């Protein structure tokens, strides 16, 4: 497994090994001991999966407030996404900064986002499937969103505003200043 620390502390890009032959390939995509050695000791309690039929589908920026915060280990099993993490921990030296990485079925990379980061992605291909492990259970009352194209954050998305396919919830999400105080830097 290859582990790469990205520009925001705590955000890791993890690429499991794939072993292939004439039949296809095998990969151990999650191993608790190996993940703990890589710096991801959390226990996962829920797996989620989404299918986005169109290129340009934006999901996010999302999080859940404590005590229902969710760390996420995100991977793509079909297609490709531009995956983004935004530091929402008030008092953090990187508060409001973002980092992105391409995750695809081809590159087999995964992105680890601890609690305190907003998460979002845009699909780069049609019929993209995203799977992610969560450290906390879903809690609707704790769910929060920030506008994906908030100028205060300045994410460089590979999709134009007019071409993005959004849910009603994401279209109505507030700007980043709403996130002040959602999480604290420890």
PDB file of C-alpha atoms in Angstrom, residues 5 14 19 21 26 34-35 43 51 53 58 61-62 73 79-81 83 89 101 103-104 106 128 138 142 170:
ATOM      1  CA  UNK A   5       0.331  12.862   2.874  1.00  0.00           C
ATOM      2  CA  UNK A  14      -3.832   5.719   0.073  1.00  0.00           C
ATOM      3  CA  UNK A  19      -2.205  -8.024  -8.232  1.00  0.00           C
ATOM      4  CA  UNK A  21      -3.105 -11.775 -14.169  1.00  0.00           C
ATOM      5  CA  UNK A  26      -7.117  -8.857  -6.686  1.00  0.00           C
ATOM      6  CA  UNK A  34      -2.291  -1.717   7.674  1.00  0.00           C
ATOM      7  CA  UNK A  35      -4.458   1.420   7.848  1.00  0.00           C
ATOM      8  CA  UNK A  43     -12.854   2.193  13.409  1.00  0.00           C
ATOM      9  CA  UNK A  51     -23.865   6.223  -8.354  1.00  0.00           C
ATOM     10  CA  UNK A  53     -25.103   8.816 -13.932  1.00  0.00           C
ATOM     11  CA  UNK A  58     -21.259  17.652  -7.693  1.00  0.00           C
ATOM     12  CA  UNK A  61     -19.449  20.077   0.496  1.00  0.00           C
ATOM     13  CA  UNK A  62     -20.811  17.969   3.389  1.00  0.00           C
ATOM     14  CA  UNK A  73     -12.180   6.762   3.522  1.00  0.00           C
ATOM     15  CA  UNK A  79     -15.421   5.973 -13.295  1.00  0.00           C
ATOM     16  CA  UNK A  80     -13.534   8.910 -11.781  1.00  0.00           C
ATOM     17  CA  UNK A  81     -13.987  11.896  -9.462  1.00  0.00           C
ATOM     18  CA  UNK A  83     -12.369  14.583  -4.557  1.00  0.00           C
ATOM     19  CA  UNK A  89     -11.649  23.223  12.165  1.00  0.00           C
ATOM     20  CA  UNK A 101      -7.116  14.536  -5.654  1.00  0.00           C
ATOM     21  CA  UNK A 103      -9.713   9.140  -7.531  1.00  0.00           C
ATOM     22  CA  UNK A 104     -10.642   6.611 -10.175  1.00  0.00           C
ATOM     23  CA  UNK A 106      -8.057   3.080 -12.862  1.00  0.00           C
ATOM     24  CA  UNK A 128     -19.306   6.837 -11.620  1.00  0.00           C
ATOM     25  CA  UNK A 138     -25.469   9.021   9.656  1.00  0.00           C
ATOM     26  CA  UNK A 142     -26.142  16.814  12.486  1.00  0.00           C
ATOM     27  CA  UNK A 170     -26.395  21.587  -2.444  1.00  0.00           C
TER      28      UNK A 170
END
